Short mmCIF file of C-alpha atoms and ligand atoms in Angstrom, two decimals:
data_model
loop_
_atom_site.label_atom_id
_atom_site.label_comp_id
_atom_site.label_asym_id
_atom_site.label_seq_id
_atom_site.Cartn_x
_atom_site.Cartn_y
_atom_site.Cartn_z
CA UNK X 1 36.85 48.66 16.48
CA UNK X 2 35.67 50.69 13.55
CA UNK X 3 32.23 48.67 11.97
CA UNK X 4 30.16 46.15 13.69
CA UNK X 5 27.80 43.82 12.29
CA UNK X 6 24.09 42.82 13.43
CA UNK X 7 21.45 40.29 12.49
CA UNK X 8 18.73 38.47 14.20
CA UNK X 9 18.36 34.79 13.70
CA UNK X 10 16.09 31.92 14.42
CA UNK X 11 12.47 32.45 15.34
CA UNK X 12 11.75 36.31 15.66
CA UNK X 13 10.65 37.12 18.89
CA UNK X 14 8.57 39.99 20.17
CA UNK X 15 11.21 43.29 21.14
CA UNK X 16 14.08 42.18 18.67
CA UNK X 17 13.93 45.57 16.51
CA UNK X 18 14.15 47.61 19.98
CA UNK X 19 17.43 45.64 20.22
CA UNK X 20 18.46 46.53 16.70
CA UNK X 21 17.46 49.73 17.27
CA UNK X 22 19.93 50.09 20.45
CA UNK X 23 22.68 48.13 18.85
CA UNK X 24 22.68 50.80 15.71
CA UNK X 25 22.35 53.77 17.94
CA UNK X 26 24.66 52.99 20.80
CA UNK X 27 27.07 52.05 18.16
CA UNK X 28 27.02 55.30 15.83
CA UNK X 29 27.08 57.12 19.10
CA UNK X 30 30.19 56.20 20.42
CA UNK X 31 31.68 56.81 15.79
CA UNK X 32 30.42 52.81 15.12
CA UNK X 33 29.85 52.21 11.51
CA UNK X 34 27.10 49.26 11.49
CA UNK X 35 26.19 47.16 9.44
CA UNK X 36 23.19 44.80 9.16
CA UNK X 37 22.82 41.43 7.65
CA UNK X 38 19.51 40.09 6.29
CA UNK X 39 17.47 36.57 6.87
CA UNK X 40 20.27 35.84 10.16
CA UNK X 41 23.01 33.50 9.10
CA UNK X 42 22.00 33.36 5.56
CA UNK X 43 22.28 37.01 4.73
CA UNK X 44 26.36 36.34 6.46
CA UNK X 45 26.59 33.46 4.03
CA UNK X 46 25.23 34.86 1.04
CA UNK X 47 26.37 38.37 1.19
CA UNK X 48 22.96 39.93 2.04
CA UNK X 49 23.40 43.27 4.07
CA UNK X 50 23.05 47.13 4.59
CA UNK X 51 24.61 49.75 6.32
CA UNK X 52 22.43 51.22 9.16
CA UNK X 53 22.02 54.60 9.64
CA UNK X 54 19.80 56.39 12.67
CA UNK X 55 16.86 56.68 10.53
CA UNK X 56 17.36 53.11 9.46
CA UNK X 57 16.12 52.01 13.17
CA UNK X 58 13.22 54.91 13.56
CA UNK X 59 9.64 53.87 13.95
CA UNK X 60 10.73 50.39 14.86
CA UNK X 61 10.58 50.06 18.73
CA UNK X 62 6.75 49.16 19.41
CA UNK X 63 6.97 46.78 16.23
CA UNK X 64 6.62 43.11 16.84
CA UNK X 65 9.28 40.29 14.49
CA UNK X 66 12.55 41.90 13.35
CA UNK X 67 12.97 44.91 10.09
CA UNK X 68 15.97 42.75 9.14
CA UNK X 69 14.05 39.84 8.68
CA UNK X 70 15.26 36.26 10.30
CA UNK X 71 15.91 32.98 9.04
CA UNK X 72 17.11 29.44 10.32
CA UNK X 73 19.77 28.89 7.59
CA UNK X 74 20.70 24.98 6.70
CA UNK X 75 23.66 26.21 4.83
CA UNK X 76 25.48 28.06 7.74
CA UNK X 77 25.35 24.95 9.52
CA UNK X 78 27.61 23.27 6.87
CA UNK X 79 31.30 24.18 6.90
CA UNK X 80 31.26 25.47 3.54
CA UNK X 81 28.85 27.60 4.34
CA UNK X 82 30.68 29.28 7.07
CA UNK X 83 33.67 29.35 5.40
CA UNK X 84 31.60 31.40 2.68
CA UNK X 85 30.31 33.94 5.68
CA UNK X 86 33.72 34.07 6.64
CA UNK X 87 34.99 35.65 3.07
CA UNK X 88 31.46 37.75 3.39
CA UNK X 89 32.22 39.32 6.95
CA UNK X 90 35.66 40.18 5.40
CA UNK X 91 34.55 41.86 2.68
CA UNK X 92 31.81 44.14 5.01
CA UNK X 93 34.87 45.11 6.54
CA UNK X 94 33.20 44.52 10.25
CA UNK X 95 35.23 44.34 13.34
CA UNK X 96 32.92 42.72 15.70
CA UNK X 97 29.10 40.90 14.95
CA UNK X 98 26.06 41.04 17.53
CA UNK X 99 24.06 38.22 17.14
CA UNK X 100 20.06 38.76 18.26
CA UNK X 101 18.59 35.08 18.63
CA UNK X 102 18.23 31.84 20.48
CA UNK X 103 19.46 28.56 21.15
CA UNK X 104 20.32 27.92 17.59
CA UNK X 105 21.71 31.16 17.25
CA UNK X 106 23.92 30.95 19.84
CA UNK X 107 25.72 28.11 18.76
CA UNK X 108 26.26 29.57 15.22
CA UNK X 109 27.97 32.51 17.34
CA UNK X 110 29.99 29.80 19.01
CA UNK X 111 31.11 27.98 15.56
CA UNK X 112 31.89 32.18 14.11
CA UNK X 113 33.90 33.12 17.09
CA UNK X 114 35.92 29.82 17.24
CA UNK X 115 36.62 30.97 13.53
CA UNK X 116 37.67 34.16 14.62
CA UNK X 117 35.08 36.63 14.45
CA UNK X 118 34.77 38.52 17.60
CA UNK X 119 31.26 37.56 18.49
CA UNK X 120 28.74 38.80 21.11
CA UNK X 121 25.39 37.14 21.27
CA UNK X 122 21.59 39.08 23.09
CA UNK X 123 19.14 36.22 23.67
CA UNK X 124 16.06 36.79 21.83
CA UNK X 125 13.49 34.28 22.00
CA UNK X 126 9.83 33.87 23.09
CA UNK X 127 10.74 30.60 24.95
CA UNK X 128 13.08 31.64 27.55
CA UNK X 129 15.13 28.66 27.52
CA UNK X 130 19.12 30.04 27.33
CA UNK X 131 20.76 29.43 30.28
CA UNK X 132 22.39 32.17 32.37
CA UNK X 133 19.70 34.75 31.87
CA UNK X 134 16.22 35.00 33.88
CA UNK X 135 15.42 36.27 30.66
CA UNK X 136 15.26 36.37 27.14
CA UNK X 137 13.47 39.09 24.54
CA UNK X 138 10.23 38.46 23.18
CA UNK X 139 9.30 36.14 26.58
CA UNK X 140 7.50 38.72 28.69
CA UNK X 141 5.04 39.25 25.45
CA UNK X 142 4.39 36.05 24.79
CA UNK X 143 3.28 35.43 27.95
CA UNK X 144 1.28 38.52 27.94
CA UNK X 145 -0.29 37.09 24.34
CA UNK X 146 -0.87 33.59 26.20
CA UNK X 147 -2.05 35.01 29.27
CA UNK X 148 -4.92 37.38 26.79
CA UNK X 149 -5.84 34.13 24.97
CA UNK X 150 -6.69 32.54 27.93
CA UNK X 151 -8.58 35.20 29.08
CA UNK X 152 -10.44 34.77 26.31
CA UNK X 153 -10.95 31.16 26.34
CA UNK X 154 -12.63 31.47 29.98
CA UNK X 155 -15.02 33.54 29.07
CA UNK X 156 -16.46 31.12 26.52
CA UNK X 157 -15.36 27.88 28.90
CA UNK X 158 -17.51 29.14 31.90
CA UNK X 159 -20.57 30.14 29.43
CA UNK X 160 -20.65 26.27 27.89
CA UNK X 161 -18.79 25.29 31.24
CA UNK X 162 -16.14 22.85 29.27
CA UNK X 163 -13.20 21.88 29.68
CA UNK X 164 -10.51 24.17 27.48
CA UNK X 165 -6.88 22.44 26.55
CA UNK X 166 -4.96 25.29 25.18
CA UNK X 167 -1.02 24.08 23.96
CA UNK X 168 1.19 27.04 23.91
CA UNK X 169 4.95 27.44 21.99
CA UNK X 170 8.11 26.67 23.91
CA UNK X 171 10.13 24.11 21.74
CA UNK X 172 11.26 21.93 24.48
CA UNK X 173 11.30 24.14 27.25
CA UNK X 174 7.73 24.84 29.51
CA UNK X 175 8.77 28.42 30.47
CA UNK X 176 5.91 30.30 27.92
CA UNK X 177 2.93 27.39 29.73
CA UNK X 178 4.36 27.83 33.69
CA UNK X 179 4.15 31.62 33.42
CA UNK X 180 1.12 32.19 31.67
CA UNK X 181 -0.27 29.51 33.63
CA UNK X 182 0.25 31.17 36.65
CA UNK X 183 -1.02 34.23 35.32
CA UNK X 184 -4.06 32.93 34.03
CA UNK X 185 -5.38 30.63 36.97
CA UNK X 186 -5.19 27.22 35.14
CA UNK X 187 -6.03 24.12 36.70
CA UNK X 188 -3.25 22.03 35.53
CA UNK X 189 -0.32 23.32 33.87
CA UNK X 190 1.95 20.26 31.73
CA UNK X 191 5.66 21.08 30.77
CA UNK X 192 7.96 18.99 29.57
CA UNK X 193 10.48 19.52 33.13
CA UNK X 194 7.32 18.32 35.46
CA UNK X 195 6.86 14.62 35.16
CA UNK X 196 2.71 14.68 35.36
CA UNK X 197 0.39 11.32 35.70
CA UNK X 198 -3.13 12.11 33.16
CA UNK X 199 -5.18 10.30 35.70
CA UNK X 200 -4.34 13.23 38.72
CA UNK X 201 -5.18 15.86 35.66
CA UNK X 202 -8.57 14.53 35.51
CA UNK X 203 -9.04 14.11 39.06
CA UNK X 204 -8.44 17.50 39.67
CA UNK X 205 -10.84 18.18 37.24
CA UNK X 206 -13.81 16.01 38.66
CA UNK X 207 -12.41 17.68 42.30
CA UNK X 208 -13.33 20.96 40.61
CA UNK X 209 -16.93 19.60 39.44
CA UNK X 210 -17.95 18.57 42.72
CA UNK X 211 -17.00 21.99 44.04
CA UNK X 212 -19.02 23.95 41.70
CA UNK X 213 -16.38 24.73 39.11
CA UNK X 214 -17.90 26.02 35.70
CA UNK X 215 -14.90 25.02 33.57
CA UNK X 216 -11.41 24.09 33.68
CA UNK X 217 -8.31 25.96 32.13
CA UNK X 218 -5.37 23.27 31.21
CA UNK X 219 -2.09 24.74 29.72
CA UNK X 220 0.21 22.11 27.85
CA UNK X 221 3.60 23.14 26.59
CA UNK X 222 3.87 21.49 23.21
CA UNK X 223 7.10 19.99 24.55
CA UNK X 224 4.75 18.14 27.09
CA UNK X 225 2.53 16.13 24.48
CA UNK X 226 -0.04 17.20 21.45
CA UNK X 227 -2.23 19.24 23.54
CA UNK X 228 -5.24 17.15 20.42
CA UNK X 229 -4.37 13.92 22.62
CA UNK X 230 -4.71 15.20 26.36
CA UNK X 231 -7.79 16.92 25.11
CA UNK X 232 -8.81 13.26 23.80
CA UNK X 233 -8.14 11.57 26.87
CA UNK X 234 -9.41 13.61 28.94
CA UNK X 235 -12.65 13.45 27.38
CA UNK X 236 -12.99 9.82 26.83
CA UNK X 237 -11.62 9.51 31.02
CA UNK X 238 -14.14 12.15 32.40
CA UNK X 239 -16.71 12.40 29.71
CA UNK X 240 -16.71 16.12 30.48
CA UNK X 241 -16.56 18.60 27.17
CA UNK X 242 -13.79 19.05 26.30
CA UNK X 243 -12.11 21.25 23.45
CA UNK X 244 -8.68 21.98 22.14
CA UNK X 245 -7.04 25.24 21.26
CA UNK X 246 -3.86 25.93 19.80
CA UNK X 247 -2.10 28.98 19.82
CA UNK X 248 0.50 28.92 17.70
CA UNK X 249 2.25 31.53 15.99
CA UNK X 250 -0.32 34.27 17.25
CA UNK X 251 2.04 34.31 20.95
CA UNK X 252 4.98 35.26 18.87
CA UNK X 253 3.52 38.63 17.11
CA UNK X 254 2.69 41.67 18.28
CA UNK X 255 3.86 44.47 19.85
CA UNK X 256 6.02 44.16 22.35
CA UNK X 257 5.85 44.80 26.09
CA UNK X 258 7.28 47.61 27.97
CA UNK X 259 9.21 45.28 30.18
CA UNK X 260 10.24 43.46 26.52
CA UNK X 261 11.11 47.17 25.04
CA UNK X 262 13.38 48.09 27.91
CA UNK X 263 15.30 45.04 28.54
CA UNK X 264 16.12 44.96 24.36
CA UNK X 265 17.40 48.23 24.84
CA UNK X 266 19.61 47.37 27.95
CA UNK X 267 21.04 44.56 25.93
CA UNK X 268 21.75 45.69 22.81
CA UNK X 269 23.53 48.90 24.36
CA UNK X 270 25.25 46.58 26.33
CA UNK X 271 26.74 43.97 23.63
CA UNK X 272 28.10 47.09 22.06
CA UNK X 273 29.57 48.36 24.79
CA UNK X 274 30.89 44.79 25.55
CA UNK X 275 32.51 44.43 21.70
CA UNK X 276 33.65 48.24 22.51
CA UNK X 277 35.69 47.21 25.20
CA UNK X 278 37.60 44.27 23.68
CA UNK X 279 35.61 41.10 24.77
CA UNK X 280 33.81 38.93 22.73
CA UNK X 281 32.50 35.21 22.51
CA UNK X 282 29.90 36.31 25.24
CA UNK X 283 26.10 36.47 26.04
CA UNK X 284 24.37 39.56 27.05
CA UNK X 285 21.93 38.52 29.56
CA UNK X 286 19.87 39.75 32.39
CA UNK X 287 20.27 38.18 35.85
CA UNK X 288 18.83 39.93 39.13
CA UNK X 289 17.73 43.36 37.28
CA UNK X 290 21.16 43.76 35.85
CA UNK X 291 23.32 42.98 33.11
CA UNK X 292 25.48 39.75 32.83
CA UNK X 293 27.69 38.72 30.77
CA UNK X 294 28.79 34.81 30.94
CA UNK X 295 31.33 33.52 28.01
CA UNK X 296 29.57 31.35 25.50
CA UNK X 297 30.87 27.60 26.85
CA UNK X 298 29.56 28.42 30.34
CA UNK X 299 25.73 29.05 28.59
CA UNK X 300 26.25 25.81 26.14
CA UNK X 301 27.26 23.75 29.37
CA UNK X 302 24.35 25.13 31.38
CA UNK X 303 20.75 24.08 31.06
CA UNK X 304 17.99 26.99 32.27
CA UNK X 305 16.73 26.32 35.42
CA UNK X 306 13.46 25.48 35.68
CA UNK X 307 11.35 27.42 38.09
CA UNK X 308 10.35 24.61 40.62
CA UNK X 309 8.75 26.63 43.09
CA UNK X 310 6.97 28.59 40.94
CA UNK X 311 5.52 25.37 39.39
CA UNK X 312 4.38 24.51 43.09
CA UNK X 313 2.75 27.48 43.72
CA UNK X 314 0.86 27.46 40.41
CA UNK X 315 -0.07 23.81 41.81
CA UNK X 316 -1.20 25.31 45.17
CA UNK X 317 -3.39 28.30 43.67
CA UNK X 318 -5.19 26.24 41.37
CA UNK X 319 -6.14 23.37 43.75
O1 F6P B 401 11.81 29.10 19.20
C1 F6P B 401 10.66 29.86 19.03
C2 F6P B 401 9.52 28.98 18.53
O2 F6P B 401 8.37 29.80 18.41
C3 F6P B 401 9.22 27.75 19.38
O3 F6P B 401 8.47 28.04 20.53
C4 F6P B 401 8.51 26.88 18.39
O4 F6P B 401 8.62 25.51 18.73
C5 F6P B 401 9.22 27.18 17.09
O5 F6P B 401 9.82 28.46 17.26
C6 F6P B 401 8.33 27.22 15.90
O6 F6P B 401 9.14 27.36 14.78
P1 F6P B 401 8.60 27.84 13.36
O7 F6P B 401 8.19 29.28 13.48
O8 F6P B 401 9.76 27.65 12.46
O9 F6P B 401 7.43 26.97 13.03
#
């Protein structure tokens, strides 16, 4: 292996430059020539890339979304389009391609090794949901960005003592609501893996009321429902006041953790090293404070676990 290839794909998440910044260094020092392609999949399709030098990854490691930019590209999901990355990867004259990215990206890394291209993918996404790794880069932030807004949104809830709905990101996974629930002491937390009955949401509520509660903190993943339409209900079924915040793309920015910082690091040293020593058409993760690699059909045919027990305990503390 003489040249290796990087992009990030899919949404950017929090902590993918510090894994660029590992991939290009580990790689140029072990004698790795890198290369880096632009806008994900779309920069492999349409010929869109630079070589990356150690300067090329300096000032980059406390900097939230991804200096190669990211993209969800509709063309590398058609065959020609592949075909046309394939011819493109040829010409950069790359042995081996580390793909930053998510669930999306993942199976694009699946359809380019299956193709041939010895492929090696880092999860990097804010919602946590790839299978086979506790976690994924950019997570850890945006809890820590949820976990500040709702901060936030207290302070102002107890002064007009209301009722706050606040729908987080998470596509269809409730990782981003369970954790920063948790952290942030709400009284009901609704995620898509938790079955949940609006009528024991607003008892808990009126429980709260009658014990002196000043307001009421709910967290809805928007794979659970339009947080607009459990803020509705609730207010026409308790007649408390009620208001709805969305966060949007505000959890996804920003600079990211340490924990974020460290773990990108960890993982993109360690998909070069993996590429290094021959293997490929693996995933990078983190399991149990170390590194873990699991082939790419095992994480397809897995689905994240869901953190029951943690859901229970949020439950508990918030009764
Ligand atoms: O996958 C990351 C994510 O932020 C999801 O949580 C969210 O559903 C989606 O991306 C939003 O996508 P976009 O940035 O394209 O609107």
């Amino acid at each position: 292996m003489r040249k290796i290839g990087v992009l990030t794909s899919g949404g950017d998440a929090p902590g993918m430059n510090a894994a660029l910044r590992a991939v290009v260094r580990k790689a140029i020092y072990h004698g790795l020539a890198v290369v880096g392609f632009r806008r994900g999949y779309h920069g492999l399709v349409y010929g869109e890339y630079q070589e990356m030098q150690l300067g090329s990854v300096a000032d980059i490691i406390h900097r939230g979304g991804t200096m190669l930019l990211t993209a969800r590209s509709p063309e590398f999901m058609e065959r020609s389009g592949r075909e046309q990355a394939l011819q493109v990867i040829e010409k950069s004259g790359v042995d081996g391609l580390i793909v930053i990215g998510g669930d999306g990206s993942l199976r694009g890394a699946e359809a380019l090794e299956r193709l041939g291209v010895r492929t090696v993918i880092v999860p990097g996404t804010i919602d946590n949901d790839i299978a086979c790794s506790d976690y994924s880069i950019g997570f850890d932030t945006a809890v820590y960005n949820v976990t500040d807004a709702v901060n936030k949104v207290r302070d102002t809830a107890t002064s007009h003592e209301r009722v706050y709905v606040i729908e987080v990101m998470g596509r269809t996974s409730g990782h981003i609501a369970l954790a920063a629930g948790l952290a942030g002491g709400a009284e009901s937390i609704l995620v898509p893996e938790v079955p949940f009955d609006l009528a024991e949401v607003c008892d808990r509520l009126q429980r709260g009321v009658k014990r002196g509660k000043l307001h009421s903190i709910i967290l809805v993943a928007e794979g659970a429902g339009a947080a607009l339409n459990v803020g509705e209900e609730i207010k026409k079924r308790t007649k408390m006041e009620t208001r709805v915040t969305i966060l949007g793309h505000l959890q996804r920015g920003g600079t990211p953790t340490a924990f974020d910082r460290i773990l990108a690091s960890r993982l993109g040293a360690a998909a070069v090293d993996l590429l290094r020593s021959g293997s490929h058409g693996k995933m990078v993760g983190f399991r149990s404070s170390d590194i873990h690699v699991t082939s790419f059909a095992e994480v397809l045919a897995e689905k994240k676990e869901f953190p029951q027990e943690l859901y229970r305990l949020a439950t508990i503390l918030a009764i």
